[in-house]
Every structure is written in C-alpha cells, then in structure tokens.
Amino acid sequence: MAEIGFRKFIITITVIAAAVIELIDTSIVNVALSNISGNLGATLEDVAWVVTAYAIANVIIIPMTSFLAARFGRRNYYISSIVLFTVASMACGQAHNIWMLVLFRFIQGIGGGALLSTSQAILFETFSIEQRGIASAIFGIGVFVGPTIGPTVGGWIIDHYSWPWIFYINLPIGIIAAILSSIYVKEPAQARSAKHIDWTGIGLLIAGLGALQTVLERGETDDWFSARYIIVLTVVAAVSLVGFVLWELSIKDPVVDLRVLKSRTLATAATLTFVLGFALFSTVFIVPVFVQRLLGMSALETGLLFLPGTAIAILVLPIVGRSLAAGLPPQVMVVTGFGIVAAFTLMLSHLNLSAGGSNFFWPIILRAIGLCLLIVPLTQLAVSGLQPRDVPQGVALNNMMRQVGGSFGIAFINTYLDHRAAAHRSALVSRLVPGEPATEARLHQIGQNLIGHGASVWEAPHRALAVLETTIQRQANLLSYLDAFRLVAIICLISIPIILLAGKPRRPNAAATAAAADSH
C-alpha cells in the first residue's frame, strides 16, 4: 500500500540516501588510488583490486536481492545491508594493508549490492501505481548523481583530508538510514516464496558473474587473453552462466527467477539498460581521462565539468516523471534520450587539444538531459508488465544489467582507446620520412625553438626528435578519444530500434494491478 504524508517523505529520503552512497562508492575511490598506493606501500596494480573487489561483490549480490529479501524478510535484509555497508566502510578506512582493504571493500560491496535494488523496490511501493513515474524519477536522481559526483567528492576529500575519509563519510549517512529504516520501512504486502535455498544456482551465479566481472575489470590491465588466468576465468564465466540459466529455468524455487524475463517489456528494458550502463559509465570514465591526460585539468576541475549536468538532471528528472504519469509513452522518451546522448558524444568528437572547460558545457548539459530521458522511462518500462510480487526481481535484474553494461563499457572503451591510439600513431609516423623537406623543416623549427630556450646546438636535434615523438603521441591519443566518442554515439543510435520490441505502451492501472495481486 502506498504511503502518504510525512512517512512517505521520510522513506523516500532514506532509501535515496542509501542508494546514493552505494553508487558514489562505485567511483569515489578511483581518484584516490595513487594516495592509497603510497600510503599502504602497494603497487597501483594491486590497488586496482580495491575497485574490482567492490564491483564483483555488487554484481553478484544485485540479482540475488529479491531472493535474500524474501528469505530473511525485506526489512531485516535491508537494514542489515545498510549496517554491513556502514561497518565495512569504517573498516576500509582503518585498513593497514592493501589486502585488508580489498577484503573490506568486497564486504562493503556485498552490503551495498542490496541497497540499490531494494531501495528502488521500497520506493515503488511507497508511491501509488499512478505515481510510479515520479518514483522512478526520484530514484533516477540517485542513479545519475551518484557515479557522476563520486570523482568530484573524492578529489575534494583527497585535496583537503586523507583517503580514509572517502569511506568515513558513509558513516553518518549509513547510521541515520539504518535508524530511519528500522522505524519506517515495513515488510511488503506480497513477496515471493523462498522456503528452499537454491545452493546450485547460488554457486553458479557467484562463479559466473564473479569470473565475468573480474575479466572485465582486469582484462585490459593484464593484456586480456595473453594472461592465462583471464582465459581460465572467461571459460568459467561462459560455462557457469550458461549452466546458471539452464538450471534456474528448470527448478521450482530459483535464487534468481529468470522467468520474469517472459515479460517483453522487462526483457526489452533490460537490454536497453545494458546500453544505458555502457553510455553512462563509459562517458564518466572517458571524459575525465581525456581532460586530465590531454588537456591538463586537475581532478577537481574535471569533477566540476559535470556539475552543470547534475544540476540540470535534478530539474529534468521530476519533469520526466510527471510526463510519464500524464501518459507520455516511455518509448518516445527512450528514442529521444538515445538520440540526445549520441549528439553529446558527437559534439565531443570534434574537440582538439586547445579545448577548454567551456567547450564541455553544452555537451555535458545534453548528456544529462539524454540520460534523464533514459533512466526513468527504462525503469518504468521494466516493471510495467510485472505483477507486484515480481517487481523486486525485475528491478534487480534491470539494475544488474546497468552495472554489467557499465563494466563492459569501461573495459571495451579502454581496450578500444589503446588499439586506436596505436593505429593512429602508426599512420602519423608513416608520413614522417627522414630527409623529406616537410619533416626536416619541422625538426629544424623545433630545434631552433629549443636553442632559443637554452639547449645546445649538439643536443637540440636529439631533443627535437623527442618533442616530435611526444607531439605525435598526443595527436594519436586525441584521435583515439575522438573515435571512442563516435563509437558511443553509434552504439546509442543502433540500439534505438530495440525499443520497438517492447510493444504497445501500457498505462498503469491501479485496479487491475490490485486485482492481479489479490489473485496471488
């Protein structure tokens, strides 16, 4: 039953706060890796497991949240997850070596994995069926803001305090959220049965998603299939996930009820949510790397680039929710959203090395508007064809697809950048022919400039070659980033026809939904 008044307000604030701290922690650590490395005496390669461990735990737990909530009671499971996340955050800040930190980050990810989907399910029940678009919009603010402001908040903390405070900031929010949840959050009126524990399904899920996430997170660092463990984990992921799907569809009480994917709207929404995750997380990854490595911006300056978009999102998301509630088909918004995100990346694909912050203002605004038109309608579409008892499972699967899409996007774009940079460097170098007038003129010009700045006549030619090499590499990197922006645009555009598979839009019908609920 939907809540009203003060209780509705408190529950909404509580679950959004819990979801936001979970999402912020997916990206806030990224800017602190160098500091953690120096403080704990670990290599950057080892420190990268701090990010990987959290992502692995998250992606394993998210699809299991519906089962775990049914097994232990959603209220108890939710509060316990908040407490686990908060205690693990404290432990992360107290870690004295890198592997203790990695372990506590994994535990933090287990607690955090429940916060996203369970918060969303609670929020949907807090609002009426007709207001579900509004609920999606409110939740969308957290989905959009969390990963976006993570690096900004992390950069500010590193500049003014020390890396443990990246974890300590979760403590007051987690404590308050746990207390308010214990007072105001109640058990759902209906829930799926979870009398039997599907140990086989749990084992296959952990092996499959754990191996897949590790491959996506570590593949680029370890040169993909040149590393034996990547090959082994790829095989494990493929075999386990295929076995998982077959097993879950063959038993009565699966840990993840894949039968909800019979809903065409959920299957379509989940597929497009994967693309949304690809676009959301890959652009959050590629834009900061681009402006810091090639344009020389600081971490704080980079984070500030996204603030106008965040402000616009907070304004636009409620409008999107009201439009859905008024009957605007989500399919129309999804098509428009992918088109706008494609326009954002195409605008960035025309930048050069003299670009500044002002060149990113309108593209970032477009990105925010486009993602707003995707996050809310896809969430609404995902649950529109489900019975109330199936909503938590549908939400969990949809959220898992966004997280996996994000991991896949970052891994794919990272590899794509390396390959395109090598290709562009080769093409640029092939045009430099020793003895060719243009090449010699360029080297002479650089040499004379170096001599003018104090270099000797003897060392100037050698330094000129080094300067030319640096220039070529910068240009090759620039071209690779521009290619990556175009690639994201292409992926967004070719995904648009998938929305046609969702079928005719369905208006929420409270009476019909209640009747369907009573029949169970």
PDB file of N, CA, C and O in Angstrom, residues 21-22 24-30 49-55 57-58 85 88-89 91-92 98-112 166-167 170:
ATOM      1  N   ILE A  21      24.773   6.637  -1.571  1.00  0.00           N
ATOM      2  CA  ILE A  21      26.098   6.341  -1.020  1.00  0.00           C
ATOM      3  C   ILE A  21      26.667   5.067  -1.648  1.00  0.00           C
ATOM      4  O   ILE A  21      27.880   4.934  -1.817  1.00  0.00           O
ATOM      5  N   GLU A  22      25.784   4.126  -1.998  1.00  0.00           N
ATOM      6  CA  GLU A  22      26.262   2.915  -2.668  1.00  0.00           C
ATOM      7  C   GLU A  22      26.810   3.245  -4.051  1.00  0.00           C
ATOM      8  O   GLU A  22      27.869   2.745  -4.444  1.00  0.00           O
ATOM      9  N   ILE A  24      27.860   6.246  -5.165  1.00  0.00           N
ATOM     10  CA  ILE A  24      29.048   7.094  -5.061  1.00  0.00           C
ATOM     11  C   ILE A  24      30.294   6.243  -4.848  1.00  0.00           C
ATOM     12  O   ILE A  24      31.363   6.509  -5.406  1.00  0.00           O
ATOM     13  N   ASP A  25      30.146   5.180  -4.056  1.00  0.00           N
ATOM     14  CA  ASP A  25      31.306   4.343  -3.753  1.00  0.00           C
ATOM     15  C   ASP A  25      31.779   3.522  -4.938  1.00  0.00           C
ATOM     16  O   ASP A  25      32.849   2.913  -4.871  1.00  0.00           O
ATOM     17  N   THR A  26      31.006   3.473  -6.022  1.00  0.00           N
ATOM     18  CA  THR A  26      31.491   2.788  -7.221  1.00  0.00           C
ATOM     19  C   THR A  26      32.572   3.587  -7.930  1.00  0.00           C
ATOM     20  O   THR A  26      33.368   3.024  -8.682  1.00  0.00           O
ATOM     21  N   SER A  27      32.602   4.911  -7.707  1.00  0.00           N
ATOM     22  CA  SER A  27      33.561   5.739  -8.451  1.00  0.00           C
ATOM     23  C   SER A  27      34.411   6.650  -7.578  1.00  0.00           C
ATOM     24  O   SER A  27      35.429   7.158  -8.040  1.00  0.00           O
ATOM     25  N   ILE A  28      34.049   6.848  -6.310  1.00  0.00           N
ATOM     26  CA  ILE A  28      34.764   7.813  -5.470  1.00  0.00           C
ATOM     27  C   ILE A  28      36.203   7.378  -5.213  1.00  0.00           C
ATOM     28  O   ILE A  28      37.099   8.209  -5.043  1.00  0.00           O
ATOM     29  N   VAL A  29      36.449   6.069  -5.188  1.00  0.00           N
ATOM     30  CA  VAL A  29      37.785   5.556  -4.876  1.00  0.00           C
ATOM     31  C   VAL A  29      38.763   5.781  -6.025  1.00  0.00           C
ATOM     32  O   VAL A  29      39.979   5.845  -5.808  1.00  0.00           O
ATOM     33  N   ASN A  30      38.243   5.918  -7.245  1.00  0.00           N
ATOM     34  CA  ASN A  30      39.115   5.992  -8.423  1.00  0.00           C
ATOM     35  C   ASN A  30      40.162   7.088  -8.328  1.00  0.00           C
ATOM     36  O   ASN A  30      41.293   6.914  -8.773  1.00  0.00           O
ATOM     37  N   TRP A  49      42.625  -3.594  -7.306  1.00  0.00           N
ATOM     38  CA  TRP A  49      41.702  -4.593  -6.780  1.00  0.00           C
ATOM     39  C   TRP A  49      40.723  -3.988  -5.776  1.00  0.00           C
ATOM     40  O   TRP A  49      39.690  -4.595  -5.472  1.00  0.00           O
ATOM     41  N   VAL A  50      41.033  -2.810  -5.252  1.00  0.00           N
ATOM     42  CA  VAL A  50      40.096  -2.117  -4.364  1.00  0.00           C
ATOM     43  C   VAL A  50      38.817  -1.786  -5.128  1.00  0.00           C
ATOM     44  O   VAL A  50      37.699  -1.891  -4.594  1.00  0.00           O
ATOM     45  N   VAL A  51      38.967  -1.378  -6.374  1.00  0.00           N
ATOM     46  CA  VAL A  51      37.810  -1.097  -7.240  1.00  0.00           C
ATOM     47  C   VAL A  51      37.163  -2.397  -7.705  1.00  0.00           C
ATOM     48  O   VAL A  51      35.934  -2.551  -7.684  1.00  0.00           O
ATOM     49  N   THR A  52      37.995  -3.354  -8.117  1.00  0.00           N
ATOM     50  CA  THR A  52      37.489  -4.609  -8.666  1.00  0.00           C
ATOM     51  C   THR A  52      36.688  -5.403  -7.644  1.00  0.00           C
ATOM     52  O   THR A  52      35.628  -5.952  -7.960  1.00  0.00           O
ATOM     53  N   ALA A  53      37.174  -5.481  -6.407  1.00  0.00           N
ATOM     54  CA  ALA A  53      36.504  -6.268  -5.370  1.00  0.00           C
ATOM     55  C   ALA A  53      35.089  -5.755  -5.116  1.00  0.00           C
ATOM     56  O   ALA A  53      34.138  -6.540  -4.975  1.00  0.00           O
ATOM     57  N   TYR A  54      34.943  -4.445  -5.055  1.00  0.00           N
ATOM     58  CA  TYR A  54      33.621  -3.847  -4.816  1.00  0.00           C
ATOM     59  C   TYR A  54      32.677  -4.153  -5.979  1.00  0.00           C
ATOM     60  O   TYR A  54      31.508  -4.513  -5.771  1.00  0.00           O
ATOM     61  N   ALA A  55      33.181  -4.022  -7.208  1.00  0.00           N
ATOM     62  CA  ALA A  55      32.359  -4.267  -8.387  1.00  0.00           C
ATOM     63  C   ALA A  55      31.920  -5.722  -8.469  1.00  0.00           C
ATOM     64  O   ALA A  55      30.770  -6.020  -8.824  1.00  0.00           O
ATOM     65  N   ALA A  57      31.540  -7.930  -5.941  1.00  0.00           N
ATOM     66  CA  ALA A  57      30.533  -8.193  -4.911  1.00  0.00           C
ATOM     67  C   ALA A  57      29.188  -7.594  -5.302  1.00  0.00           C
ATOM     68  O   ALA A  57      28.131  -8.221  -5.126  1.00  0.00           O
ATOM     69  N   ASN A  58      29.207  -6.389  -5.837  1.00  0.00           N
ATOM     70  CA  ASN A  58      27.982  -5.710  -6.260  1.00  0.00           C
ATOM     71  C   ASN A  58      27.216  -6.509  -7.293  1.00  0.00           C
ATOM     72  O   ASN A  58      26.015  -6.767  -7.154  1.00  0.00           O
ATOM     73  N   PHE A  85      27.217  -2.414   5.186  1.00  0.00           N
ATOM     74  CA  PHE A  85      27.893  -1.429   4.339  1.00  0.00           C
ATOM     75  C   PHE A  85      28.596  -0.378   5.195  1.00  0.00           C
ATOM     76  O   PHE A  85      29.738   0.007   4.924  1.00  0.00           O
ATOM     77  N   ALA A  88      31.569  -1.940   7.162  1.00  0.00           N
ATOM     78  CA  ALA A  88      32.657  -2.219   6.221  1.00  0.00           C
ATOM     79  C   ALA A  88      33.341  -0.928   5.772  1.00  0.00           C
ATOM     80  O   ALA A  88      34.558  -0.911   5.551  1.00  0.00           O
ATOM     81  N   SER A  89      32.580   0.158   5.641  1.00  0.00           N
ATOM     82  CA  SER A  89      33.169   1.452   5.284  1.00  0.00           C
ATOM     83  C   SER A  89      34.146   1.903   6.364  1.00  0.00           C
ATOM     84  O   SER A  89      35.247   2.401   6.064  1.00  0.00           O
ATOM     85  N   ALA A  91      35.712  -0.075   8.431  1.00  0.00           N
ATOM     86  CA  ALA A  91      36.854  -0.992   8.375  1.00  0.00           C
ATOM     87  C   ALA A  91      37.789  -0.646   7.223  1.00  0.00           C
ATOM     88  O   ALA A  91      39.015  -0.773   7.355  1.00  0.00           O
ATOM     89  N   CYS A  92      37.235  -0.199   6.099  1.00  0.00           N
ATOM     90  CA  CYS A  92      38.073   0.204   4.961  1.00  0.00           C
ATOM     91  C   CYS A  92      39.000   1.355   5.348  1.00  0.00           C
ATOM     92  O   CYS A  92      40.186   1.361   5.009  1.00  0.00           O
ATOM     93  N   ILE A  98      47.017  -3.413   1.970  1.00  0.00           N
ATOM     94  CA  ILE A  98      46.168  -3.364   0.789  1.00  0.00           C
ATOM     95  C   ILE A  98      45.168  -4.512   0.743  1.00  0.00           C
ATOM     96  O   ILE A  98      44.014  -4.341   0.334  1.00  0.00           O
ATOM     97  N   TRP A  99      45.566  -5.702   1.188  1.00  0.00           N
ATOM     98  CA  TRP A  99      44.663  -6.850   1.068  1.00  0.00           C
ATOM     99  C   TRP A  99      43.569  -6.832   2.124  1.00  0.00           C
ATOM    100  O   TRP A  99      42.470  -7.364   1.887  1.00  0.00           O
ATOM    101  N   MET A 100      43.839  -6.201   3.267  1.00  0.00           N
ATOM    102  CA  MET A 100      42.748  -5.959   4.219  1.00  0.00           C
ATOM    103  C   MET A 100      41.730  -5.008   3.608  1.00  0.00           C
ATOM    104  O   MET A 100      40.518  -5.220   3.715  1.00  0.00           O
ATOM    105  N   LEU A 101      42.218  -3.981   2.923  1.00  0.00           N
ATOM    106  CA  LEU A 101      41.324  -3.021   2.280  1.00  0.00           C
ATOM    107  C   LEU A 101      40.495  -3.693   1.185  1.00  0.00           C
ATOM    108  O   LEU A 101      39.291  -3.447   1.061  1.00  0.00           O
ATOM    109  N   VAL A 102      41.137  -4.544   0.396  1.00  0.00           N
ATOM    110  CA  VAL A 102      40.419  -5.259  -0.665  1.00  0.00           C
ATOM    111  C   VAL A 102      39.321  -6.140  -0.060  1.00  0.00           C
ATOM    112  O   VAL A 102      38.185  -6.183  -0.563  1.00  0.00           O
ATOM    113  N   LEU A 103      39.639  -6.841   1.033  1.00  0.00           N
ATOM    114  CA  LEU A 103      38.648  -7.696   1.692  1.00  0.00           C
ATOM    115  C   LEU A 103      37.462  -6.885   2.203  1.00  0.00           C
ATOM    116  O   LEU A 103      36.296  -7.247   1.980  1.00  0.00           O
ATOM    117  N   PHE A 104      37.750  -5.771   2.879  1.00  0.00           N
ATOM    118  CA  PHE A 104      36.667  -4.944   3.423  1.00  0.00           C
ATOM    119  C   PHE A 104      35.851  -4.287   2.302  1.00  0.00           C
ATOM    120  O   PHE A 104      34.646  -4.072   2.455  1.00  0.00           O
ATOM    121  N   ARG A 105      36.506  -3.982   1.183  1.00  0.00           N
ATOM    122  CA  ARG A 105      35.764  -3.433   0.041  1.00  0.00           C
ATOM    123  C   ARG A 105      34.809  -4.475  -0.539  1.00  0.00           C
ATOM    124  O   ARG A 105      33.704  -4.162  -0.969  1.00  0.00           O
ATOM    125  N   PHE A 106      35.239  -5.736  -0.555  1.00  0.00           N
ATOM    126  CA  PHE A 106      34.360  -6.804  -1.026  1.00  0.00           C
ATOM    127  C   PHE A 106      33.145  -6.924  -0.109  1.00  0.00           C
ATOM    128  O   PHE A 106      31.997  -7.030  -0.583  1.00  0.00           O
ATOM    129  N   ILE A 107      33.385  -6.880   1.200  1.00  0.00           N
ATOM    130  CA  ILE A 107      32.280  -6.954   2.163  1.00  0.00           C
ATOM    131  C   ILE A 107      31.371  -5.740   2.006  1.00  0.00           C
ATOM    132  O   ILE A 107      30.141  -5.850   2.067  1.00  0.00           O
ATOM    133  N   GLN A 108      31.974  -4.575   1.809  1.00  0.00           N
ATOM    134  CA  GLN A 108      31.196  -3.360   1.576  1.00  0.00           C
ATOM    135  C   GLN A 108      30.317  -3.518   0.335  1.00  0.00           C
ATOM    136  O   GLN A 108      29.154  -3.096   0.317  1.00  0.00           O
ATOM    137  N   GLY A 109      30.862  -4.135  -0.711  1.00  0.00           N
ATOM    138  CA  GLY A 109      30.103  -4.365  -1.926  1.00  0.00           C
ATOM    139  C   GLY A 109      28.943  -5.320  -1.729  1.00  0.00           C
ATOM    140  O   GLY A 109      27.890  -5.174  -2.362  1.00  0.00           O
ATOM    141  N   ILE A 110      29.103  -6.313  -0.833  1.00  0.00           N
ATOM    142  CA  ILE A 110      28.010  -7.232  -0.518  1.00  0.00           C
ATOM    143  C   ILE A 110      26.862  -6.468   0.141  1.00  0.00           C
ATOM    144  O   ILE A 110      25.689  -6.657  -0.199  1.00  0.00           O
ATOM    145  N   GLY A 111      27.207  -5.604   1.098  1.00  0.00           N
ATOM    146  CA  GLY A 111      26.174  -4.787   1.726  1.00  0.00           C
ATOM    147  C   GLY A 111      25.567  -3.791   0.759  1.00  0.00           C
ATOM    148  O   GLY A 111      24.344  -3.611   0.700  1.00  0.00           O
ATOM    149  N   GLY A 112      26.419  -3.162  -0.042  1.00  0.00           N
ATOM    150  CA  GLY A 112      25.935  -2.142  -0.969  1.00  0.00           C
ATOM    151  C   GLY A 112      25.087  -2.701  -2.095  1.00  0.00           C
ATOM    152  O   GLY A 112      24.182  -2.024  -2.594  1.00  0.00           O
ATOM    153  N   ILE A 166      37.289   9.102   2.517  1.00  0.00           N
ATOM    154  CA  ILE A 166      36.426   8.679   1.418  1.00  0.00           C
ATOM    155  C   ILE A 166      35.429   7.632   1.917  1.00  0.00           C
ATOM    156  O   ILE A 166      34.290   7.572   1.437  1.00  0.00           O
ATOM    157  N   PHE A 167      35.854   6.825   2.890  1.00  0.00           N
ATOM    158  CA  PHE A 167      34.985   5.806   3.463  1.00  0.00           C
ATOM    159  C   PHE A 167      34.244   6.304   4.697  1.00  0.00           C
ATOM    160  O   PHE A 167      33.093   5.928   4.933  1.00  0.00           O
ATOM    161  N   ASN A 170      30.619   7.826   4.726  1.00  0.00           N
ATOM    162  CA  ASN A 170      29.436   6.963   4.676  1.00  0.00           C
ATOM    163  C   ASN A 170      28.822   6.736   6.048  1.00  0.00           C
ATOM    164  O   ASN A 170      27.650   6.361   6.155  1.00  0.00           O
TER     165      ASN A 170
END
